XYZ file of C-alpha atoms in Angstrom:
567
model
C 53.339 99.082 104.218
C 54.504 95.601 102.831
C 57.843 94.246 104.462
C 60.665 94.280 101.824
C 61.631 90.989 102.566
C 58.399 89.825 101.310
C 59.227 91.539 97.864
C 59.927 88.654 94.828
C 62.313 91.346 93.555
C 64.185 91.328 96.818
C 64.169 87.503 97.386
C 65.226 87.102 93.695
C 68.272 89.748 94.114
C 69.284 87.596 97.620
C 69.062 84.451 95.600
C 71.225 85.786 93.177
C 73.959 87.030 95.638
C 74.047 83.859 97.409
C 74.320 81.391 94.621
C 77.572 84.287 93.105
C 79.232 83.738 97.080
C 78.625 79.679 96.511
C 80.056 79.518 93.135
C 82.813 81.704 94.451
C 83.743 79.196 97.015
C 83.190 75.972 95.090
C 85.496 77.054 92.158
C 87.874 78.823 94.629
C 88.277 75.316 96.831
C 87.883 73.053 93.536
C 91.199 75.080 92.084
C 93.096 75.136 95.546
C 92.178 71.485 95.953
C 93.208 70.197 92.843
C 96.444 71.485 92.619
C 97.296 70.157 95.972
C 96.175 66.717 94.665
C 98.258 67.069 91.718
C 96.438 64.846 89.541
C 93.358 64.131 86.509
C 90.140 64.866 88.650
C 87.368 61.937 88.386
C 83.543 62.026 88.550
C 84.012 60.695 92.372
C 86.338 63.573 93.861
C 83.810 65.848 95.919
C 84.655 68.777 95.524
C 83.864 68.665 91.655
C 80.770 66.768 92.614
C 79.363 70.217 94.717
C 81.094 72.254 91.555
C 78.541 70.852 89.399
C 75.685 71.100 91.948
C 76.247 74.406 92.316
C 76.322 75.131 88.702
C 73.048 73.314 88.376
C 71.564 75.756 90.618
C 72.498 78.749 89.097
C 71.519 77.666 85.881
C 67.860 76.678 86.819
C 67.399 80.034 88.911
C 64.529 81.818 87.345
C 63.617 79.220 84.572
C 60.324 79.850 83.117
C 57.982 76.724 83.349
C 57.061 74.815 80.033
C 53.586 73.026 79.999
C 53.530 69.340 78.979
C 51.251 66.534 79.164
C 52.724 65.172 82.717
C 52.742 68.829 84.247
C 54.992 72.083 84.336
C 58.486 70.886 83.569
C 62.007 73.092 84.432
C 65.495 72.489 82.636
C 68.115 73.886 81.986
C 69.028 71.789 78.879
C 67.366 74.319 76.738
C 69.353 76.744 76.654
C 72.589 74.611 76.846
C 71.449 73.545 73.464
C 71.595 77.046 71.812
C 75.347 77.508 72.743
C 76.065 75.241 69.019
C 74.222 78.099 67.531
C 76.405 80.624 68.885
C 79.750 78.521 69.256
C 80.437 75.844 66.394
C 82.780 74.069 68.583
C 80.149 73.445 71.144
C 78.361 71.003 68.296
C 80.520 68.204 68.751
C 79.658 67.721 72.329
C 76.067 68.308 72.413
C 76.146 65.817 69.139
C 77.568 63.568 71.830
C 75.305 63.914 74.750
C 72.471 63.327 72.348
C 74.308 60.103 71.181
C 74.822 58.750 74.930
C 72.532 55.756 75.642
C 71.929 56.036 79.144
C 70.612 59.904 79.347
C 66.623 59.771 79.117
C 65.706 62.950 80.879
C 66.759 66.166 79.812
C 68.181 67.157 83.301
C 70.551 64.004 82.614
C 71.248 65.422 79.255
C 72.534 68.985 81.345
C 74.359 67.397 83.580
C 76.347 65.277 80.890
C 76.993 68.783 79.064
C 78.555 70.288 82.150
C 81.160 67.810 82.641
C 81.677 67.221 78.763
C 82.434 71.019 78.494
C 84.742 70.933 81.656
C 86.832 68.328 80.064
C 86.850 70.700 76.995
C 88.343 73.410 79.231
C 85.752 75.585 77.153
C 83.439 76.120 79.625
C 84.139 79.417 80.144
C 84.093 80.534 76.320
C 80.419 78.596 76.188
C 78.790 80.509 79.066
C 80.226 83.638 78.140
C 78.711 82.966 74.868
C 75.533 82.207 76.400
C 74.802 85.046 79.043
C 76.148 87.982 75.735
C 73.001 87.079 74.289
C 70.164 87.640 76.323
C 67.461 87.945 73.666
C 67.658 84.348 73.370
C 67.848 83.600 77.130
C 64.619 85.514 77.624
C 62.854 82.771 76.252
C 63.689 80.397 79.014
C 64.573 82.765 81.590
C 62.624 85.064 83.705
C 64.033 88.771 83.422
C 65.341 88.808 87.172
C 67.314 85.635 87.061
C 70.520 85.064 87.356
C 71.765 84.149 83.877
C 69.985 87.236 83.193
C 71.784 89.819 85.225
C 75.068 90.865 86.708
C 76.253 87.842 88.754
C 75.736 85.270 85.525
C 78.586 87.124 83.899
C 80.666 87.028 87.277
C 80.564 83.878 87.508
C 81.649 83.193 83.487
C 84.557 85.069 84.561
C 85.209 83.096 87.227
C 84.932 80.024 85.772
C 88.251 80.905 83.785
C 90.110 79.701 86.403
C 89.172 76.072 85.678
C 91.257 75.769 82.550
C 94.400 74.245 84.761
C 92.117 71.242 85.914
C 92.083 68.067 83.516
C 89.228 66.065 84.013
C 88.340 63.190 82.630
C 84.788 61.678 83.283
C 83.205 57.928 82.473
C 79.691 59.224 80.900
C 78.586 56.006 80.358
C 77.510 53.594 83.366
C 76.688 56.688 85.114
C 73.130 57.286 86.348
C 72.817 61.139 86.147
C 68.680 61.415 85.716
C 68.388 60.697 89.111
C 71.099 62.231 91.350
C 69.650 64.366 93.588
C 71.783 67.941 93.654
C 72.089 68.904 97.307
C 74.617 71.581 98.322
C 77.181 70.572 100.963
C 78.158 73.063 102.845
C 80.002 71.820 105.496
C 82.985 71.473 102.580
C 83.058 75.196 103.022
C 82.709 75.737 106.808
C 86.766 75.902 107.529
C 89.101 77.783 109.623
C 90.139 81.035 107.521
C 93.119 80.479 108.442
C 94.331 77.186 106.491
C 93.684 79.397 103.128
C 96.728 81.267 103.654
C 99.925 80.308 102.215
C 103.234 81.445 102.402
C 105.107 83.111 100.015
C 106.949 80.225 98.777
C 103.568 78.348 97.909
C 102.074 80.703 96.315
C 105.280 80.985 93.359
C 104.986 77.136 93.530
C 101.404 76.964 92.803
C 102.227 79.791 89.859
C 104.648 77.442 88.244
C 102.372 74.798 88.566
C 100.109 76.712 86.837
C 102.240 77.394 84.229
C 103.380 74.083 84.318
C 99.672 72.786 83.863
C 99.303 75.605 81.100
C 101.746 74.363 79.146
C 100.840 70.992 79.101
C 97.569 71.790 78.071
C 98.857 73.498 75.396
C 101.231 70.553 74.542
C 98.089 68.678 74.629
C 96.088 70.832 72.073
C 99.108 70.947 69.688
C 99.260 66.585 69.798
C 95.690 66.640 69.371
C 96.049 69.103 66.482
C 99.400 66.907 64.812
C 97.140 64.133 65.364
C 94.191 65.625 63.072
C 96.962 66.827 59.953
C 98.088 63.203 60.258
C 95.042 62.251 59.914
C 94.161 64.354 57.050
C 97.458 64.049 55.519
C 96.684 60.074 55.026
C 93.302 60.964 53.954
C 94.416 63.202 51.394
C 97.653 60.010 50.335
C 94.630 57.760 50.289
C 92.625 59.942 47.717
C 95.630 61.073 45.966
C 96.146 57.316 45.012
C 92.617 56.526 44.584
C 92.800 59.386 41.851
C 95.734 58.502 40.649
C 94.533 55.568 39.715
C 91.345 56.702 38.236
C 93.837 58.741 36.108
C 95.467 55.778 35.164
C 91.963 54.087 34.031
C 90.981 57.965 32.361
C 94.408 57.366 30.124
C 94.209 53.779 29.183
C 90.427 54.817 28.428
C 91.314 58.010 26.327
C 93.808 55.345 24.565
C 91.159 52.613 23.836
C 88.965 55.857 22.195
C 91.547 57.197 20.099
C 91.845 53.440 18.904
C 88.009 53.182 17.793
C 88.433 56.879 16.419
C 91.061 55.565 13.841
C 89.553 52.440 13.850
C 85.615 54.198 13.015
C 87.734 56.638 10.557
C 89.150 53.674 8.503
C 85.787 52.133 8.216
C 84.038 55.340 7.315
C 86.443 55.939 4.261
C 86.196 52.208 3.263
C 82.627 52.499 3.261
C 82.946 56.085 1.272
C 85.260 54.113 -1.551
C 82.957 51.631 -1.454
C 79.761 54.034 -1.684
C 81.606 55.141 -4.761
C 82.265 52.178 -6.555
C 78.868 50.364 -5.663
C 75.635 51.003 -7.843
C 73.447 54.007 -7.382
C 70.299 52.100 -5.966
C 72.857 50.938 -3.390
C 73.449 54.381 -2.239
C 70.340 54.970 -0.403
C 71.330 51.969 2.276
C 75.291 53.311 2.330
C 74.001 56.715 2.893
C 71.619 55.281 5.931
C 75.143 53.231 7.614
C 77.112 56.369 6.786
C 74.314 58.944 8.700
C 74.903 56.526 11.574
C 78.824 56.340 11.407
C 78.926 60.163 12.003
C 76.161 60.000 14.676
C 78.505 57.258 16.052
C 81.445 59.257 15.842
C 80.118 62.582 16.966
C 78.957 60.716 20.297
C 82.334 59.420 20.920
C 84.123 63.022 19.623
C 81.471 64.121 22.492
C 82.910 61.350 24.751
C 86.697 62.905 24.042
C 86.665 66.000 25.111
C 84.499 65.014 28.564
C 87.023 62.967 29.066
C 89.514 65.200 28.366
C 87.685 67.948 30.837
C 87.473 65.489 33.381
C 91.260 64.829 33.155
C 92.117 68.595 33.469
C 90.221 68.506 36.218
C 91.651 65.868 37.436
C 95.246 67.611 37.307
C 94.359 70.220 38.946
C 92.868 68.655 41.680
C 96.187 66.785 41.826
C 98.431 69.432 41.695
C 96.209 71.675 44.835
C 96.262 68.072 46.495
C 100.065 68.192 45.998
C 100.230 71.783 47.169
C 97.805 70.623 50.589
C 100.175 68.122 51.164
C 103.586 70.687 51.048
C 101.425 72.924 53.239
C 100.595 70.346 55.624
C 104.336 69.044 55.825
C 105.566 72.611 56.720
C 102.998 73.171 59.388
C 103.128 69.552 60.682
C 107.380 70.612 61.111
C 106.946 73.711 62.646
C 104.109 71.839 65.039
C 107.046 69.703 66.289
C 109.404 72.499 66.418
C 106.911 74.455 68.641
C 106.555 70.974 70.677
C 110.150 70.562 71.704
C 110.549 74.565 72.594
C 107.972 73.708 75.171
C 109.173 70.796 76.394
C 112.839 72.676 76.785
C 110.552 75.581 78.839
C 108.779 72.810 80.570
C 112.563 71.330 81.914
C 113.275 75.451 82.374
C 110.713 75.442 84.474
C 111.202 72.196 86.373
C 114.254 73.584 86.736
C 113.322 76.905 88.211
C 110.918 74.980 90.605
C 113.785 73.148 91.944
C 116.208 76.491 92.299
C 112.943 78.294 93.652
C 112.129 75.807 96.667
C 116.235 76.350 97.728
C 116.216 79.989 97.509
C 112.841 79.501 99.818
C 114.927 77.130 102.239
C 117.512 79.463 102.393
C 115.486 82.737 102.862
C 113.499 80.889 105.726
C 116.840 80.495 107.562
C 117.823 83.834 106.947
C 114.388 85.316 108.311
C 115.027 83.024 111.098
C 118.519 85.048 111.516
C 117.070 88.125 111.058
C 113.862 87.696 113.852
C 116.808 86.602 116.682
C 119.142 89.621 115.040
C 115.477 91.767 116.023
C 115.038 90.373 119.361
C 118.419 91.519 120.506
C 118.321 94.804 118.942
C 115.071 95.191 120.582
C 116.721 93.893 124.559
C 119.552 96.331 124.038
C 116.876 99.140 122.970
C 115.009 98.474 126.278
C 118.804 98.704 128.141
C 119.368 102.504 126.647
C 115.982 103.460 127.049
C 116.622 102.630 130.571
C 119.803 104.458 131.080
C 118.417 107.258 129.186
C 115.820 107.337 132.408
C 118.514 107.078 134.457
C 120.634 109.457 132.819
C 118.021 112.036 132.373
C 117.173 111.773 136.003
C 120.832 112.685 136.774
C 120.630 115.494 134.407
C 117.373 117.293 136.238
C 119.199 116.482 139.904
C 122.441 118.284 138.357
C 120.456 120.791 137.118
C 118.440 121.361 139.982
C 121.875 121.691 142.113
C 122.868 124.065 139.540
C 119.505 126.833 140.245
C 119.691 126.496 143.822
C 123.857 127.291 143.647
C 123.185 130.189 140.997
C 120.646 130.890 144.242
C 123.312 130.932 146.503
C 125.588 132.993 144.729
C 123.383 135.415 144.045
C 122.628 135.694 147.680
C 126.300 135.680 148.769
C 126.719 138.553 146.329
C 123.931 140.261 148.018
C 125.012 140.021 151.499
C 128.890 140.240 150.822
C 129.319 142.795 148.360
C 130.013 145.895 150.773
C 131.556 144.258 152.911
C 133.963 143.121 149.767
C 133.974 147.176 148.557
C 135.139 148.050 152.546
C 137.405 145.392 152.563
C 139.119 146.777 148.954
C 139.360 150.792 150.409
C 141.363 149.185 153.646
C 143.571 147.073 151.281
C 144.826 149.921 149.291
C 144.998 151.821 152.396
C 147.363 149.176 154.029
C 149.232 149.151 150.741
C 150.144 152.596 150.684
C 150.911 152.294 154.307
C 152.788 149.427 153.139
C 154.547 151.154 150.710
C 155.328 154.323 152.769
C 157.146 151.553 155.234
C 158.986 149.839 152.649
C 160.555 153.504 151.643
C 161.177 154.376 155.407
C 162.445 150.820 155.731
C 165.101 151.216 152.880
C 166.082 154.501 154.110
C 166.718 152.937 157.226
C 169.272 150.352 155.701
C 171.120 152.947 153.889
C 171.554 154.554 157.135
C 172.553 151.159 158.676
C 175.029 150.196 156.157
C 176.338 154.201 156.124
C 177.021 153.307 159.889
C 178.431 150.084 159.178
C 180.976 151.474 156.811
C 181.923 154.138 159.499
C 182.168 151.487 162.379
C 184.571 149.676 159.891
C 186.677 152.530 159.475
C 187.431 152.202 163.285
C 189.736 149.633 164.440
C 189.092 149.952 168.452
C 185.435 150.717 167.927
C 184.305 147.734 165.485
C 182.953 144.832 168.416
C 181.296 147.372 170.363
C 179.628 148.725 166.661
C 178.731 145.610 165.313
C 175.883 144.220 167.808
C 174.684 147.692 168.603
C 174.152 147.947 164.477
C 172.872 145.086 164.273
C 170.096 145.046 167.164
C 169.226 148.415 165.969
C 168.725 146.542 162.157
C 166.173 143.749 164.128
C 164.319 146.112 165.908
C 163.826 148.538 162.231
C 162.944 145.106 160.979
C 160.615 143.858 163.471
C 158.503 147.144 162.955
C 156.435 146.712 159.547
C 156.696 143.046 160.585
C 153.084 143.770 162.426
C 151.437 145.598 159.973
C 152.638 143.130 157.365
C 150.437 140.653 159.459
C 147.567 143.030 159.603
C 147.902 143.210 155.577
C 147.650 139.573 155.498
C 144.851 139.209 157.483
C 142.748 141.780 155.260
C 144.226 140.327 151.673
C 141.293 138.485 149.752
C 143.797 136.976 147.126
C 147.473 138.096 145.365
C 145.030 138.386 142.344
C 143.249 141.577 143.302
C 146.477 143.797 143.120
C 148.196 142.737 139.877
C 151.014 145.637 140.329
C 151.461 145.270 144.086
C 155.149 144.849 145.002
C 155.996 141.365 146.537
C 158.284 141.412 150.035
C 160.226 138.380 148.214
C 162.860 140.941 146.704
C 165.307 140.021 149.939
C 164.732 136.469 149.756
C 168.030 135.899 152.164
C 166.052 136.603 155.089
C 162.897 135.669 156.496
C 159.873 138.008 156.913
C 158.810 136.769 160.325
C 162.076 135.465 162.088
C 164.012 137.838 159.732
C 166.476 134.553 160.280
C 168.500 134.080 157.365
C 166.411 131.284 154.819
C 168.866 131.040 151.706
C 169.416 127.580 152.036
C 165.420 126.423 153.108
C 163.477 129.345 150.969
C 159.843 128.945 151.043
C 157.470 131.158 149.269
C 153.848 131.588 150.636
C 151.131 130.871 147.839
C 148.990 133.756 149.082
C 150.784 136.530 150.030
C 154.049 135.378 147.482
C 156.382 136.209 150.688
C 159.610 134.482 151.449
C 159.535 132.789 154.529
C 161.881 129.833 156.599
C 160.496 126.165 157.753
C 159.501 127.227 160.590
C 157.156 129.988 159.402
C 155.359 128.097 157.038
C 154.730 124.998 158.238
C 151.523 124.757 156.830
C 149.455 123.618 153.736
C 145.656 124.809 152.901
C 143.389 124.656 149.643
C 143.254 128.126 147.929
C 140.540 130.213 145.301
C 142.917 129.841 143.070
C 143.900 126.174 142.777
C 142.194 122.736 144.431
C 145.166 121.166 145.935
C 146.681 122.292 149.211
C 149.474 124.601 148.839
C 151.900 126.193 151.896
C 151.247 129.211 153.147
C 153.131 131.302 155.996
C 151.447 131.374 159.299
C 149.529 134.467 159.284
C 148.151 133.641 156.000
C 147.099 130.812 157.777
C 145.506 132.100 161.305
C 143.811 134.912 158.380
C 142.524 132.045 156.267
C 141.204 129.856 158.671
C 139.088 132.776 160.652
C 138.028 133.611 157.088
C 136.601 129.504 156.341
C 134.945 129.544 159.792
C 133.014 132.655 159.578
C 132.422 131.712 155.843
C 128.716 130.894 155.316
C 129.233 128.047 152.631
C-alpha cells in the first residue's frame, strides 16, 4: 500500500493550504502594518515586497507548461491577460504594462500587473473575476490548483481588505524580470502576543479606516470632476469648432442663393434672347440652355445637402447644449457630495479626538475600579475568616447545648421521685401547717380573752401581764420548729401558688417573734417577715440571678441543698 504522502493529490491539497495560511498572514501584517505607518506605501516597504511574492506563488501553483523553442516555459501572465475580457476596466492597465519599456519577459509583465492593479484598489474585483470563470482558467491551469479550487476564492476575499492601502509604485527604472521571489518568513515568526490590541486601538484603527475610506472616495470623485472637466472643454472646444463650421455652412448657403438668382437671371435672358434670335440659332441656345439646368439642378442638389447638413448640424448643437446642462448639474452636485465628506471627514477627526479622551478617562476609571476589587476582595477574605471563626463557636455552643440537654435529661432521671416524695411531704407539712396556724389563732383569742379579763382587775393586772405574756412566747415558739422543718423541705414559693404566707403579722418576727415594724425584712423564698438579725443573709435563687436575702433557715436549707446538688 502506497504512503499517502506520496499521493500528487495530497501534496497538491497541502500546497494549497499552505500558500491560503501565507497569504493570510502577508495581507493580515501588510494591513496592520500600514496603518501603523500611516502613510502611501512604496515599492521598497517589505512587507508589500513578500505581499507580492506570495501572490506570485499562488498564481503559478499548478500552471500547465507551454512548449517553446528555448524549452517548457510557466507564467502566470496568461491568464492576467484575460481579466480585460471579463472586466473592461482592467484594459487600461494591461494597455499600460504592454506600453512599459523596460518589461521583456512575461513574468516582468505579471509582476507590473500586480502592483498596477493594487494601486487601482481593484484587485480584488479582477481576481474575483478571474477564479468565477474557470472554463477559461482550465486552459492554463491544472484542475487541482489553486486558482482552481476553494482557497483561490478565499484568498479574493481576502484581498478586500487591501482597498484602505494607497500605493503608489515607480514602474519604470525598476528591474522586475529578474527579481528572484523568495518567501521571508522570519517577517511572520512573532510573539502572538504583540497582535493584540486594546480596545481603544481597535475603534482608532476603525476610524482610520473610515477615515482612509473616505478619502479614497474623495479621491475617485476628484478623479471623476477631473474627467467631466475634461469632457466639458472637449465638448466647448467642438461646440465652437461647429459653430464655426455653421458660420462657414451660412455664409456658403448665402453665396448659393446668390448664383441661384444670379443663374436664374441669366437663364431668362438667354430664354428672351432664344426668342428673339433666328431659328438656326436655336439649336446652339438650346445646347447652353440643356447645360444651365444641368448647372442648376447640381447646385439645387448642392442646397438641400447643405441644408441637411445644417439640420444636422442643429441638432447636434442643441444635444451638445443639453450634454453640457447635464454635465453642469452633475459636476454641482459632485462638489456638493465633496464638501459633505469633507464636513464627515472633520466629524470624524473630531470623534477621533473625543474617542482617545473617553479612552484616557475609562483607563483611569478601570484603574479605580481594579484597586475598588482588590479591597473588596481583602475584606471578603476577613469575613470568610470570621465566618470560620464564628461557625466554630456555633458547633462548640452547640455541642455544650447536647451534652446539657444530656444532663438534664439525666437529672430528671435520677431526681424525679425523689422530687414526687419531696411534693407528698410538702403538702403534708402544709396541712400540718395549716392545722397550727388555726390552733395558733385560737390560742390568741384565748390570750387576748385573758388579757381583757386581767384588765378588768385592778390588783391583779402586774402579776397578769408577764404570766400572759410568757404563756403568748412559749404558744409562739411552738410552730416556730416545724416552720423550720417546712423550710428546709420547700423547693420554691412557686410550687404552691395558693399557700398562705406567715407575713400577715408583719409586726413581729417569725424567729425572735421580736417586734420588726420599724426594720421589716421579707425572705425571697419562703415570703416570711423576719428582723435584721434573722436574715442576715443574701444567696442566688431559681427564680432570679442576683443574690437576694433570705431568713436563716432558708439559708442553712439552701446551702445543704447546693452542696449535695450534683451540678
Amino acid at each position: 500500500m502506497r504512503d499517502d504522502t506520496e499521493d500528487p493529490n495530497y501534496l497538491m491539497a497541502n500546497e494549497r493550504m499552505n500558500l491560503m495560511n501565507m497569504a493570510k498572514l502577508s495581507i493580515k501584517g501588510l494591513i496592520e502594518s500600514a496603518l501603523n505607518l500611516g502613510r502611501t506605501l512604496d515599492s521598497d516597504y517589505a512587507p508589500l515586497q513578500q505581499f507580492f511574492v506570495v501572490m506570485e506563488h499562488c498564481l503559478k501553483h499548478g500552471l500547465k507548461a507551454k512548449k517553446t523553442f528555448l524549452g517548457q516555459n510557466k507564467s502566470f501572465w496568461g491568464p492576467l491577460e484575460l481579466v480585460e475580457k471579463l472586466v473592461p476596466e482592467a484594459a487600461e492597465i494591461t494597455a499600460s504594462v504592454k506600453d512599459l519599456p523596460g518589461l521583456k519577459t512575461p513574468v516582468g509583465r505579471g509582476r507590473a500587473w500586480l502592483r498596477l492593479a493594487l494601486m487601482q484598489k481593484k484587485l480584488s474585483e479582477y481576481m474575483k473575476a478571474l477564479i468565477n470563470k474557470k472554463e477559461l482558467l482550465s486552459e492554463f491551469y491544472e484542475p487541482n490548483a489553486l486558482m482552481m479550487e476553494e482557497e483561490g476564492a478565499i484568498i479574493a476575499g481576502l484581498l478586500v481588505g487591501l482597498n484602505v492601502i494607497d500605493a503608489n509604485f515607480c514602474m519604470k527604472g525598476e528591474d522586475l524580470d529578474s527579481q528572484v521571489g523568495v518567501i521571508d518568513f522570519s517577517m511572520y515568526l512573532k510573539d502572538g502576543n504583540s497582535s493584540k490590541g486594546s480596545e481603544g486601538d481597535g475603534q482608532i484603527t476603525a476610524i482610520l479606516d473610515q477615515k482612509n475610506y473616505v478619502e479614497e472616495l474623495n479621491r475617485h470623485l476628484n478623479a471623476t470632476v477631473n474627467n467631466l472637466q475634461a469632457k466639458v472643454d472637449a465638448l466647448e472646444k467642438s461646440n465652437t469648432k461647429l459653430t464655426e463650421e455653421l458660420a462657414v455652412a451660412n455664409n456658403r448657403i448665402i453665396t448659393l442663393q446668390e448664383e441661384m438668382e444670379r443663374v436664374k437671371e441669366e437663364s431668362s435672358y438667354i430664354m428672351e434672347s432664344n426668342r428673339k434670335a433666328p431659328k438656326p440659332d436655336r439649336t446652339s441656345e438650346g445646347q447652353a440652355l440643356s447645360e444651365a439646368r444641368k448647372h442648376l439642378k447640381e447646385e439645387t442638389q448642392l442646397r438641400l445637402d447643405v441644408e441637411k447638413e445644417l439640420e444636422i448640424q442643429i441638432g447636434m448643437r442643441q444635444e451638445m447644449e443639453l450634454a453640457m446642462k447635464m454635465l453642469e448639474k452633475d459636476v454641482c452636485e459632485k462638489q456638493d457630495a465633496l464638501v459633505s465628506l469633507r464636513q464627515q471627514l472633520d466629524d470624524l477627526r473630531a470623534l477621533k479626538h473625543e474617542l482617545a479622551f473617553k479612552l484616557q478617562s475609562s483607563d483611569l476609571g478601570v484603574k479605580q475600579k481594579s484597586e475598588l476589587n482588590s479591597r473588596l476582595e481583602e475584606k471578603t477574605n476577613q469575613m470568610a475568616a470570621t465566618i470560620k471563626q464564628l461557625e466554630q463557636r456555633l458547633r462548640q455552643a452547640e455541642r455544650d447545648r447536647r451534652s446539657a440537654e444530656l444532663d438534664t435529661r439525666l437529672f430528671k432521671q435520677d431526681f424525679g421521685d425523689k422530687i414526687d416524695s419531696l411534693q407528698l411531704e410538702v403538702e403534708a407539712l402544709t396541712r400540718q401547717r395549716n392545722q397550727l396556724e388555726s390552733e395558733l389563732k385560737q390560742e390568741r383569742e384565748r390570750s387576748l380573752q385573758n388579757s381583757r379579763s386581767i384588765l378588768g382587775r385592778g390588783s391583779q393586772k402586774p402579776e397578769a401581764k408577764p404570766d400572759g405574756r410568757r404563756r403568748a412566747q412559749e404558744e409562739n415558739v411552738k410552730p416556730a420548729k416545724p416552720l423550720e422543718e417546712s423550710h428546709r423541705l420547700q423547693p420554691h414559693p412557686a410550687d404552691e401558688p395558693d399557700q398562705p404566707l406567715l407575713s400577715e403579722k408583719p409586726q413581729t418576727c417569725q424567729l425572735c417573734q421580736e417586734d420588726c415594724s420599724p426594720t421589716k425584712n421579707v425572705c425571697q423564698n419562703c415570703r416570711g417577715s423576719f428582723c435584721d438579725a434573722c436574715s442576715t443573709n443574701q444567696l442566688p435563687l431559681p427564680s432570679s440571678i442576683k443574690p437576694e436575702r433570705v431568713c436563716n433557715p432558708c439559708h442553712e436549707h439552701l446551702m445543704k441543698q447546693y452542696s449535695t446538688s450534683p451540678s
